PDB file of C-alpha atoms in Angstrom:
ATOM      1  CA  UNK A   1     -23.201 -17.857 -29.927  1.00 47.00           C
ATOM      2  CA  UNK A   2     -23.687 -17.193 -25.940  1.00 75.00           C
ATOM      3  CA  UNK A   3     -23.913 -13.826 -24.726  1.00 88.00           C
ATOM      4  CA  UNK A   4     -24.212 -12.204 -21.434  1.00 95.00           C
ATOM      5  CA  UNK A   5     -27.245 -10.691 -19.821  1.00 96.00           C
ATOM      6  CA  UNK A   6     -26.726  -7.428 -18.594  1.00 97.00           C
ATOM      7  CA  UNK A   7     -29.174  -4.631 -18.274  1.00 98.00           C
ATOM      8  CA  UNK A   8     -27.574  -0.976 -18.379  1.00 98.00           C
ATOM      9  CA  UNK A   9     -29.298   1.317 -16.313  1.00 97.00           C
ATOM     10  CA  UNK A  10     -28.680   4.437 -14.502  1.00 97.00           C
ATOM     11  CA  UNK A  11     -28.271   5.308 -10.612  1.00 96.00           C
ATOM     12  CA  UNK A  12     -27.915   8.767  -9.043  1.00 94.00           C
ATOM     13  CA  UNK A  13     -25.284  11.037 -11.301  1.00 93.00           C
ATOM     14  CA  UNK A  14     -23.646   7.455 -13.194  1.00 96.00           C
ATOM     15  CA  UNK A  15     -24.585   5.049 -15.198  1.00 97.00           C
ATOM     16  CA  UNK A  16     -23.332   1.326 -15.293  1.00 98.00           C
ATOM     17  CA  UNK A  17     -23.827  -2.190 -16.373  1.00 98.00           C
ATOM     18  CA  UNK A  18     -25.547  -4.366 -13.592  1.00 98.00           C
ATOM     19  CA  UNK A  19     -24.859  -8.458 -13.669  1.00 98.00           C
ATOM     20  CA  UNK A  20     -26.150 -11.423 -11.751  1.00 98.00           C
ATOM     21  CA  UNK A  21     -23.235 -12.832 -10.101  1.00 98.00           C
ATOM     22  CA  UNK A  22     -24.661 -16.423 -11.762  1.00 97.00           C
ATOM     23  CA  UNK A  23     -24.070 -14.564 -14.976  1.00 97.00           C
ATOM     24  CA  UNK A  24     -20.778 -14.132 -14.490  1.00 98.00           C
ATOM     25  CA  UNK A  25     -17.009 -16.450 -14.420  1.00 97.00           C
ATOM     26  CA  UNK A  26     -17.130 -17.407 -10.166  1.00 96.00           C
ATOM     27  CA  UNK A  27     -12.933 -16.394 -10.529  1.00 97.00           C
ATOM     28  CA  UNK A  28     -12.185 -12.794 -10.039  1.00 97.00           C
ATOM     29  CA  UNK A  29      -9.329 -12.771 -12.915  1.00 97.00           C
ATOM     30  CA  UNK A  30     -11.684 -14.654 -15.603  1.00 98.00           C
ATOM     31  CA  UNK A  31     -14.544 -12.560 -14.261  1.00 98.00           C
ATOM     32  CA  UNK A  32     -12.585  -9.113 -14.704  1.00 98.00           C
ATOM     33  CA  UNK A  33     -11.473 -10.260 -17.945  1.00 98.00           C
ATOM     34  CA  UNK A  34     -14.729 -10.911 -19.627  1.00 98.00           C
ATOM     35  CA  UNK A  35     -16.293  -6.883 -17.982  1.00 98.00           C
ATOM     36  CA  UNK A  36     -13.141  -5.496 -19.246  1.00 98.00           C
ATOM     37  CA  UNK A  37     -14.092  -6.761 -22.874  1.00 97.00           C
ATOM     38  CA  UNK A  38     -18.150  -6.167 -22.429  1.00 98.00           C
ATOM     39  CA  UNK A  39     -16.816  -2.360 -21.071  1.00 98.00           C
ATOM     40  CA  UNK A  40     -14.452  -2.068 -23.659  1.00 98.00           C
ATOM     41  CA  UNK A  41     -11.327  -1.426 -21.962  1.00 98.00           C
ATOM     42  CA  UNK A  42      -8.466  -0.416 -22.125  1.00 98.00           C
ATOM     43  CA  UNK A  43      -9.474   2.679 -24.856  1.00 98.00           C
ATOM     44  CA  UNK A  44     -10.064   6.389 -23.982  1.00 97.00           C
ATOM     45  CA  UNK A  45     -13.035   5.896 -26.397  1.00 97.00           C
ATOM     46  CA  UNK A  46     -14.511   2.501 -25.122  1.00 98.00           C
ATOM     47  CA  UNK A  47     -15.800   2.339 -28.523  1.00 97.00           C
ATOM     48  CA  UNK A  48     -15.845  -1.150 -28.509  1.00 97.00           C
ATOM     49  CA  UNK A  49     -18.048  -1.891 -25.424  1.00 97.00           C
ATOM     50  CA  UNK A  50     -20.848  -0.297 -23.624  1.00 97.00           C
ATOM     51  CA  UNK A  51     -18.746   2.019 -21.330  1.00 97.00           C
ATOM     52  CA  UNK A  52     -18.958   5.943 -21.988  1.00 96.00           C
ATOM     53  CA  UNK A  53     -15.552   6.804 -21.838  1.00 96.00           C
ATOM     54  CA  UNK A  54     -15.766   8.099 -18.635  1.00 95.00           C
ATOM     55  CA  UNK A  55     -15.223   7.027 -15.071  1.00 94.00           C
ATOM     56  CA  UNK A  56     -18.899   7.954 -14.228  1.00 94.00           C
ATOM     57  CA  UNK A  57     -19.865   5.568 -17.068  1.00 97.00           C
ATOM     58  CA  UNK A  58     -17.837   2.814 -16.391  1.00 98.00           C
ATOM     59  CA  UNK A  59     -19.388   0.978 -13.465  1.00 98.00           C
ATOM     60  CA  UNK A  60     -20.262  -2.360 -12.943  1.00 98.00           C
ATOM     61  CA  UNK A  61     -23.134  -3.666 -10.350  1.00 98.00           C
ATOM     62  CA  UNK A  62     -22.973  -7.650  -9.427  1.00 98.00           C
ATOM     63  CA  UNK A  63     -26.187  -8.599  -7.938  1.00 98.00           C
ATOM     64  CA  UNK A  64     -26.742 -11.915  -6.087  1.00 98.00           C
ATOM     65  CA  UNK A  65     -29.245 -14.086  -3.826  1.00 97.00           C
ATOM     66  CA  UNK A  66     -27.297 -13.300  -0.145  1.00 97.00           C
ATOM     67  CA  UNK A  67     -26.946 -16.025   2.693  1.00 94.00           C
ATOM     68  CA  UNK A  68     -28.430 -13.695   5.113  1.00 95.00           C
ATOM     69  CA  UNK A  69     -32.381 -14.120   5.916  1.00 94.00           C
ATOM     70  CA  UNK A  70     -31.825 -10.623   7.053  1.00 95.00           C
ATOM     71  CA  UNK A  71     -31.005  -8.929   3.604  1.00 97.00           C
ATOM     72  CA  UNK A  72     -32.117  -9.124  -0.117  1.00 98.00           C
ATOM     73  CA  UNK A  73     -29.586  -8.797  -2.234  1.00 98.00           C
ATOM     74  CA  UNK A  74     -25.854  -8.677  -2.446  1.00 98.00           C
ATOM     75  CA  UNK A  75     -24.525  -5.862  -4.521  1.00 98.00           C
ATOM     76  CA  UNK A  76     -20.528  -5.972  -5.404  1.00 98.00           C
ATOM     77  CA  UNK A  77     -19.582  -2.603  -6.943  1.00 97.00           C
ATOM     78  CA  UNK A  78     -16.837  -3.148  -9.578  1.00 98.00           C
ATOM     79  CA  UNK A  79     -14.490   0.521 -11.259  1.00 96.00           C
ATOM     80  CA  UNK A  80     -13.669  -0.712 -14.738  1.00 97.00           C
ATOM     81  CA  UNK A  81     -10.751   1.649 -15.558  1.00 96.00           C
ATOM     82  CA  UNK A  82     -11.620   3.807 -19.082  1.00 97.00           C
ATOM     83  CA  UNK A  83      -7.681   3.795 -20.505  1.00 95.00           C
ATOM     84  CA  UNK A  84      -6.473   0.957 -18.396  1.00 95.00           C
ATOM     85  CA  UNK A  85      -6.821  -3.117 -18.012  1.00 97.00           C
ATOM     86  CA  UNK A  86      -8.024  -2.539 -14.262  1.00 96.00           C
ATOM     87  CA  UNK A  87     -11.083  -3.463 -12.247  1.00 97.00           C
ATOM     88  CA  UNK A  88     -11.438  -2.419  -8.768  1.00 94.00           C
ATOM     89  CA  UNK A  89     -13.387  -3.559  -5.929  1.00 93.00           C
ATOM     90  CA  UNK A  90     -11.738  -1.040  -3.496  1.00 86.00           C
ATOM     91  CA  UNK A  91     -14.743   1.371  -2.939  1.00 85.00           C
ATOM     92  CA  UNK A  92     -18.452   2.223  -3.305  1.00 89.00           C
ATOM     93  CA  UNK A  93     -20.655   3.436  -5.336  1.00 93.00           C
ATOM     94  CA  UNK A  94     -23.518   5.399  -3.851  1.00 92.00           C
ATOM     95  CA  UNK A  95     -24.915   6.216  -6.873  1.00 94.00           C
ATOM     96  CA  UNK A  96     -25.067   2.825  -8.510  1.00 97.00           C
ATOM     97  CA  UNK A  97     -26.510   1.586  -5.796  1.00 97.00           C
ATOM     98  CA  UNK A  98     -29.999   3.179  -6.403  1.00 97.00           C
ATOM     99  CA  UNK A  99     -30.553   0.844  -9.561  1.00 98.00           C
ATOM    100  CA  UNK A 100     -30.111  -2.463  -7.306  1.00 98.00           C
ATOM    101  CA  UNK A 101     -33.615  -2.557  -5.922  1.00 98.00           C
ATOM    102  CA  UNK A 102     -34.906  -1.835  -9.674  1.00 98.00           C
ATOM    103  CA  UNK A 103     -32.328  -4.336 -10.945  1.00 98.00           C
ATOM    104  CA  UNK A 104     -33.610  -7.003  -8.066  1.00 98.00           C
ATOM    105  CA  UNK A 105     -37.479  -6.627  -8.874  1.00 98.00           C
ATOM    106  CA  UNK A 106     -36.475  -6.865 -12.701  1.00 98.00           C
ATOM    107  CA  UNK A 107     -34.692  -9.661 -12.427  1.00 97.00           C
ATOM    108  CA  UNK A 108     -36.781 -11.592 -10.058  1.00 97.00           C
ATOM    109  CA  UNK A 109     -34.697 -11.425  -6.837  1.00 98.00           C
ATOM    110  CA  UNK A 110     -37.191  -9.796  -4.555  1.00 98.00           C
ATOM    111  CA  UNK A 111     -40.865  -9.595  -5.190  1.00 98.00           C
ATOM    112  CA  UNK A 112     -42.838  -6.701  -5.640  1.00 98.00           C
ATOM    113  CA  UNK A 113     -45.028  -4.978  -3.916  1.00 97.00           C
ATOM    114  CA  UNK A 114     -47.985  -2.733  -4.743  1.00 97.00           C
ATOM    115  CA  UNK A 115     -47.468   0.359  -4.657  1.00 97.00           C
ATOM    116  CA  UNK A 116     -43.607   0.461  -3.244  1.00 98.00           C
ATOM    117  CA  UNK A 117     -41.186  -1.655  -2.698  1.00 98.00           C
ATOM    118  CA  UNK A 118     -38.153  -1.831  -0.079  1.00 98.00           C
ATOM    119  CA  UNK A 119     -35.235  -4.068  -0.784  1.00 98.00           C
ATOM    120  CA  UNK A 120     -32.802  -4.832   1.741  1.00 98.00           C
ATOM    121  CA  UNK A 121     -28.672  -4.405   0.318  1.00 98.00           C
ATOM    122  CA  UNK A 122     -25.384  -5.641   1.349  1.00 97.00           C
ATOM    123  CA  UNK A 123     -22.700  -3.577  -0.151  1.00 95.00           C
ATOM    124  CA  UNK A 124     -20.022  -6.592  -0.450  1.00 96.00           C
ATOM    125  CA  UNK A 125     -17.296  -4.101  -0.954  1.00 92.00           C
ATOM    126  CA  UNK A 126     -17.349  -2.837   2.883  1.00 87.00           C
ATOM    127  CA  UNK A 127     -20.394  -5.189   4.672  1.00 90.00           C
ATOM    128  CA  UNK A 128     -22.457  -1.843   5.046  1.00 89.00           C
ATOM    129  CA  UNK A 129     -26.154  -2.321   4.927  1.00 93.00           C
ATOM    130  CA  UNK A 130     -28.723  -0.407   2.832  1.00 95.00           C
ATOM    131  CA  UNK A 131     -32.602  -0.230   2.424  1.00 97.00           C
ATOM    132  CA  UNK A 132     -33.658   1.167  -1.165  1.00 98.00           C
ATOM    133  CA  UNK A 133     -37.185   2.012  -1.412  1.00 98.00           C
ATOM    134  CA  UNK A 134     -38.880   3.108  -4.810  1.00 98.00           C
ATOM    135  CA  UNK A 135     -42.410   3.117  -6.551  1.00 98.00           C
ATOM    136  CA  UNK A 136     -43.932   0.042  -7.889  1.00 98.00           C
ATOM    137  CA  UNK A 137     -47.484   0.416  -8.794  1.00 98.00           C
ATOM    138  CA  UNK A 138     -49.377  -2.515  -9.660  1.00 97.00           C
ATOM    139  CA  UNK A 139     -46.199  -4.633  -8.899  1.00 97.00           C
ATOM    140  CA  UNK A 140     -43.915  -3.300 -11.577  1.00 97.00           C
ATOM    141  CA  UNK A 141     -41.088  -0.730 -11.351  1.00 98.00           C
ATOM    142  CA  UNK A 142     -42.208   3.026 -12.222  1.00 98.00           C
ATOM    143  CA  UNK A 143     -38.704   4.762 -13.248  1.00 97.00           C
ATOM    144  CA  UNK A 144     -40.790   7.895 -13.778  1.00 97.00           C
ATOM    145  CA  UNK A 145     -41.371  10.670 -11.550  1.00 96.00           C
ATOM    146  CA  UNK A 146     -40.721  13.892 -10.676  1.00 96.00           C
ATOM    147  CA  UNK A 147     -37.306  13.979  -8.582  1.00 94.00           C
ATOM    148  CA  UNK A 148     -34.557  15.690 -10.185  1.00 92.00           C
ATOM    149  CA  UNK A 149     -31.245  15.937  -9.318  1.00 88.00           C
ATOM    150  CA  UNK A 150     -28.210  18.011 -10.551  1.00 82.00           C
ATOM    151  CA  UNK A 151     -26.043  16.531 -13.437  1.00 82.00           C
ATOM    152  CA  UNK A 152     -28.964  14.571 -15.037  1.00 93.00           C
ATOM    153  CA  UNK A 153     -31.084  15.977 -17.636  1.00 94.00           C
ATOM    154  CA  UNK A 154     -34.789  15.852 -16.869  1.00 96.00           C
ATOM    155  CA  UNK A 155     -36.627  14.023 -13.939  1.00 96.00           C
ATOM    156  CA  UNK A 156     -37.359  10.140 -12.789  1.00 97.00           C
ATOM    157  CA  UNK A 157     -38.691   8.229  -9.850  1.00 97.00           C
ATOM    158  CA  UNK A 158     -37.042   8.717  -6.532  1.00 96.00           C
ATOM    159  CA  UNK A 159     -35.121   6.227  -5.125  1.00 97.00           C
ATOM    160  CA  UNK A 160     -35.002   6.479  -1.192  1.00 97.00           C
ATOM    161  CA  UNK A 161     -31.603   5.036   0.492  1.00 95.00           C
ATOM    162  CA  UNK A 162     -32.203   4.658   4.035  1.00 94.00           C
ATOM    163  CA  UNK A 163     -28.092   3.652   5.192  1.00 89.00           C
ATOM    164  CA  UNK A 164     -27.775   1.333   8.478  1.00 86.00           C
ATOM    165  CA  UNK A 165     -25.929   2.505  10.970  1.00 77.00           C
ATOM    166  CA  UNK A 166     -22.657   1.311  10.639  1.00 70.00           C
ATOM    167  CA  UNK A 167     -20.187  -0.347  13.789  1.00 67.00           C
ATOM    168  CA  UNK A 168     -17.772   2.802  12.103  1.00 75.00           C
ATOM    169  CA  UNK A 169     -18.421   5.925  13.813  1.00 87.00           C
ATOM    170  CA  UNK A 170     -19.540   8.445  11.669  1.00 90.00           C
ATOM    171  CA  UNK A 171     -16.852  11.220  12.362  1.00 95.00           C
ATOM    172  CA  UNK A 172     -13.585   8.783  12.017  1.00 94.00           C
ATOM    173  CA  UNK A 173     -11.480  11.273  13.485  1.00 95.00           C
ATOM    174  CA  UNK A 174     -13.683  12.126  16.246  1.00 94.00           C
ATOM    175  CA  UNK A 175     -13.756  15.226  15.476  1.00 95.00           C
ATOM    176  CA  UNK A 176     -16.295  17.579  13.307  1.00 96.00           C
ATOM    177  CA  UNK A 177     -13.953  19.539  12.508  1.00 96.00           C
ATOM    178  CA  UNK A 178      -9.720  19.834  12.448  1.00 94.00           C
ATOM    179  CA  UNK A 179      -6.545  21.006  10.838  1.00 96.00           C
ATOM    180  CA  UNK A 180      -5.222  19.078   7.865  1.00 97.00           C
ATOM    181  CA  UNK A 181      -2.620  20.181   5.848  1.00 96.00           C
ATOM    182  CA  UNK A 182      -3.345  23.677   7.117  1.00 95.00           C
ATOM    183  CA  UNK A 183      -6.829  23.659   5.761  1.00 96.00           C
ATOM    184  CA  UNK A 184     -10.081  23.021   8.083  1.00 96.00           C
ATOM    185  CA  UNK A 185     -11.812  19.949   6.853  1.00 98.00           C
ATOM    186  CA  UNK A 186     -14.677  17.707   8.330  1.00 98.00           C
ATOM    187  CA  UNK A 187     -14.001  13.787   7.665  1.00 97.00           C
ATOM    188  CA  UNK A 188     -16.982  11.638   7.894  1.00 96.00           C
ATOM    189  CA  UNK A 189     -17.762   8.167   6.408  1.00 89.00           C
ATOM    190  CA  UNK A 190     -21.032   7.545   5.514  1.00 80.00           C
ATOM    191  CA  UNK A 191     -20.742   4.330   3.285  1.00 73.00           C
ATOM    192  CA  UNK A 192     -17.488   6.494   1.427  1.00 83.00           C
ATOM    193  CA  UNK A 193     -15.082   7.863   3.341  1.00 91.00           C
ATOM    194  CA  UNK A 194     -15.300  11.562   2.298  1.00 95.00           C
ATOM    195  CA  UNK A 195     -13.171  14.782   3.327  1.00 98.00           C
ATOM    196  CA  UNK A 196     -15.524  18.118   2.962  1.00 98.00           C
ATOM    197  CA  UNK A 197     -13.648  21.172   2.960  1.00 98.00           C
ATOM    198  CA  UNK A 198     -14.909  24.990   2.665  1.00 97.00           C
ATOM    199  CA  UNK A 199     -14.669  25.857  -0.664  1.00 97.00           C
ATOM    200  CA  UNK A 200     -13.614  29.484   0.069  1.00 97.00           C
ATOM    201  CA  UNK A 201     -11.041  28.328   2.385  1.00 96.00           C
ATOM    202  CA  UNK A 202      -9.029  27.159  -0.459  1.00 96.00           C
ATOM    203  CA  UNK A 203      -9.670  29.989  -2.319  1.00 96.00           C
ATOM    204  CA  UNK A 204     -12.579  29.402  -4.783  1.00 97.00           C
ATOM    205  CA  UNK A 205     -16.374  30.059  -5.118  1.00 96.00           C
ATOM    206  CA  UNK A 206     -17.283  26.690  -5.484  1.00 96.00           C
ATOM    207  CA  UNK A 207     -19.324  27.333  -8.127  1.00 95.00           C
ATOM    208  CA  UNK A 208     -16.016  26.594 -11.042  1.00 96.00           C
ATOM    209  CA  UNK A 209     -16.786  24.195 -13.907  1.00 93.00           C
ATOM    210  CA  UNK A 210     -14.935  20.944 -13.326  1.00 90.00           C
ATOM    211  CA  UNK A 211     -12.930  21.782 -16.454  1.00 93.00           C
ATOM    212  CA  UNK A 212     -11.522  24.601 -14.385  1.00 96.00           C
ATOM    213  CA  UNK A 213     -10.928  22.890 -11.159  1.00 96.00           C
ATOM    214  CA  UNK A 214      -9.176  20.169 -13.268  1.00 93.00           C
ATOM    215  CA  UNK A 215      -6.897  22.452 -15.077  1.00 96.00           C
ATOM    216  CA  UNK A 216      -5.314  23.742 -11.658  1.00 96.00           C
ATOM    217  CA  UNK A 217      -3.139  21.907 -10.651  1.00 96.00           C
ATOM    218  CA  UNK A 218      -1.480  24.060  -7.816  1.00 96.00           C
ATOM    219  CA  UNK A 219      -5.481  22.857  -6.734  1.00 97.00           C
ATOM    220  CA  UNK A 220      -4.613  19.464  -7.937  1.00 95.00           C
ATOM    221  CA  UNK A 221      -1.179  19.222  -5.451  1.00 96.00           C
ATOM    222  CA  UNK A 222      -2.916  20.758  -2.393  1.00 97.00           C
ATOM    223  CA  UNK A 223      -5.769  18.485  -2.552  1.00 97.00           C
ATOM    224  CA  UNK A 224      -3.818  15.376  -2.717  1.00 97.00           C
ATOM    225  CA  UNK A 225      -1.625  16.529   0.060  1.00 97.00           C
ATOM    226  CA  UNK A 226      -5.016  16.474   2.233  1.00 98.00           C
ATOM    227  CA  UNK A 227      -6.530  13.594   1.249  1.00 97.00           C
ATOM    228  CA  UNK A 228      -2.751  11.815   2.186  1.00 97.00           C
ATOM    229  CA  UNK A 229      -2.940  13.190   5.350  1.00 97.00           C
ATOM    230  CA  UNK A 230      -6.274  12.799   6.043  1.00 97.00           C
ATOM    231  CA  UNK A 231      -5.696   9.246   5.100  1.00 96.00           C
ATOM    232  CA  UNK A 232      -4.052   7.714   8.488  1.00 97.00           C
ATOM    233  CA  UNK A 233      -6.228  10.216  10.483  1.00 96.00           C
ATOM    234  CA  UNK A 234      -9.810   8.316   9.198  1.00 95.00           C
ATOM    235  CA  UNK A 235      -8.378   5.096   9.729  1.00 93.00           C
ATOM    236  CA  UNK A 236      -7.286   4.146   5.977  1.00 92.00           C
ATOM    237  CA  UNK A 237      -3.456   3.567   6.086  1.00 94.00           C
ATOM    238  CA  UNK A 238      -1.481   4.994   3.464  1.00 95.00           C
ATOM    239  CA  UNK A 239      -3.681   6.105   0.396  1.00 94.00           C
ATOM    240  CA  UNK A 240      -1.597   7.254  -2.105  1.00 91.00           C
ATOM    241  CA  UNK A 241      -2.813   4.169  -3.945  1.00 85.00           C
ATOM    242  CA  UNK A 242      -6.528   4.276  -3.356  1.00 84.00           C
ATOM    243  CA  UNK A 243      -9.031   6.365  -4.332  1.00 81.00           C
ATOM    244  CA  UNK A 244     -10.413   6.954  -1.090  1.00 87.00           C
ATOM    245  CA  UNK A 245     -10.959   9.080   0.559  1.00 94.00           C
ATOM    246  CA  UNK A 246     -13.192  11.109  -2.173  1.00 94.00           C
ATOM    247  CA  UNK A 247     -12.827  15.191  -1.432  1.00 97.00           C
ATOM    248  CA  UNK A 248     -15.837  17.642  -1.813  1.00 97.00           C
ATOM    249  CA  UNK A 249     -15.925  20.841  -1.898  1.00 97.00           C
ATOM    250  CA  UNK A 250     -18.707  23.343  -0.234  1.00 97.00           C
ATOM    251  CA  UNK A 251     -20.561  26.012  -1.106  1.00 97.00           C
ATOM    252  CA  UNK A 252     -23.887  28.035  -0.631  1.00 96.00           C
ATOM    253  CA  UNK A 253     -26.482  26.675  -3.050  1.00 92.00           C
ATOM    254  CA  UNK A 254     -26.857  28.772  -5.544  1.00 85.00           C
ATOM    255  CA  UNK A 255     -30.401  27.349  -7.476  1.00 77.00           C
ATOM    256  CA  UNK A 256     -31.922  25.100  -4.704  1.00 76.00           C
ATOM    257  CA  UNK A 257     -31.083  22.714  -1.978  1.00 81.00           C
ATOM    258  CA  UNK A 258     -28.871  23.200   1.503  1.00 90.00           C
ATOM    259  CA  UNK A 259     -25.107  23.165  -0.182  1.00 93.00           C
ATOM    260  CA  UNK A 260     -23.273  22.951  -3.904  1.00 93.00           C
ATOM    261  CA  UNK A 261     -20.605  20.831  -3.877  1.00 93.00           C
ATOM    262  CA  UNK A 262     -17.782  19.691  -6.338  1.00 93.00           C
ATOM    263  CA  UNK A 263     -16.233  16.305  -5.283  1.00 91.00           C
ATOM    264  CA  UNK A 264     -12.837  14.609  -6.347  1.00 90.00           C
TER     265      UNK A 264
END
């Protein structure tokens, strides 16, 4: 019997199976098929498959050999859906996108260096470009360290994303700041189209457990209504279908770092 080689590893605040592209069926609908059986969806539980029943643990990474001399590796971020027969190329992932230099080096892609290595990343989902650079001591990936971040327990090696700039201006408005849906908001797009809003101007801390921000749902409607109007404004056409653009909310820090944020 034939299997699949897939190493699960985890980037920023997620966790997700990464693939060569060689590895996989070429055809996006045989190709979907097979991740949605490895991830084992559709089931809330994903109990038979490696996902961990949540979106954050659902994520698939596609690695392969580009036809650029000026970049490494193509990465292809793939949303397999926890409760539903749906994979989605329609965004990025920031976070799985720290475990594609590891992933190249481990899997041969891109050599090694002493000490650290860089590795050069397409993000097939938009064309963005990205340089990931992380220890490698005596030519082999270190994955420990001392970085933490919050949401993970303990520490690893950092991972240092350096992001290209992109043809897309920054501020896809224009603007650093503007009315939407009578709330002040900042729109940028970094890589993910993101609306950042105050959190005290909706009426919170900031500081609320996601439990509690998810159980409001006079939260829930006033949120959407910005991200659909903020929609058009960054450039995206209607989005009442996508998940883009993501929302965070801001806050003082409150243990270390420059801001606290809770993001949709």
């Amino acid at each position: 019997m034939s299997g699949v080689r897939c190493l699960l590893m985890r980037g920023g605040t997620s966790k997700g199976a990464y693939f060569l592209a060689d590895d996989l069926p070429r055809e996006p609908t045989a190709r979907d098929g097979l991740l949605l059986r490895i991830m084992g969806s559709p089931d809330p539980r994903q109990i038979d498959g490696l996902g961990g029943a949540h979106p954050l643990t659902s994520k698939v990474a596609v690695v392969s050999v580009p036809d650029d001399p000026d970049v490494d590796v193509d990465y292809l971020f793939l949303q397999v859906a926890v409760d539903g027969a749906e994979v989605s190329d329609r965004q990025n992932c920031g976070n799985l996108l720290a475990g594609v230099g590891p992933f190249a080096v481990e899997r041969g892609l891109v050599p090694a260096e002493d000490g650290h290595t860089s590795v050069r990343i397409r993000m097939v989902n938009t064309g963005d470009l990205a340089t990931a650079t992380f220890p490698t001591p005596g030519g082999c990936v270190d994955y420990t360290g001392a970085a933490r971040i919050s949401g993970v327990p303990g520490t690893a090696a950092p991972v240092v994303i350096e992001f290209a700039r992109s043809a897309a201006p920054l501020l896809p408005t224009g603007r650093a700041r503007q009315d939407v849906a009578g709330t002040t908001v900042t729109c940028v797009d970094n890589g993910m189209p993101t609306v950042l809003i105050p959190a005290r101007s909706l009426g919170l801390t900031g500081y609320e457990t996601p439990q509690e921000l998810e159980a409001d749902t006079a939260l829930r409607d006033r949120l959407e209504g910005i991200r659909l109007e903020a929609g058009p404004l960054m450039g995206l056409g209607d989005v009442r279908d996508t998940t883009v653009p993501k929302l965070s909310l801001l806050a003082p820090p409150v243990d270390d770092g420059a801001v606290t944020t809770r993001t949709f």
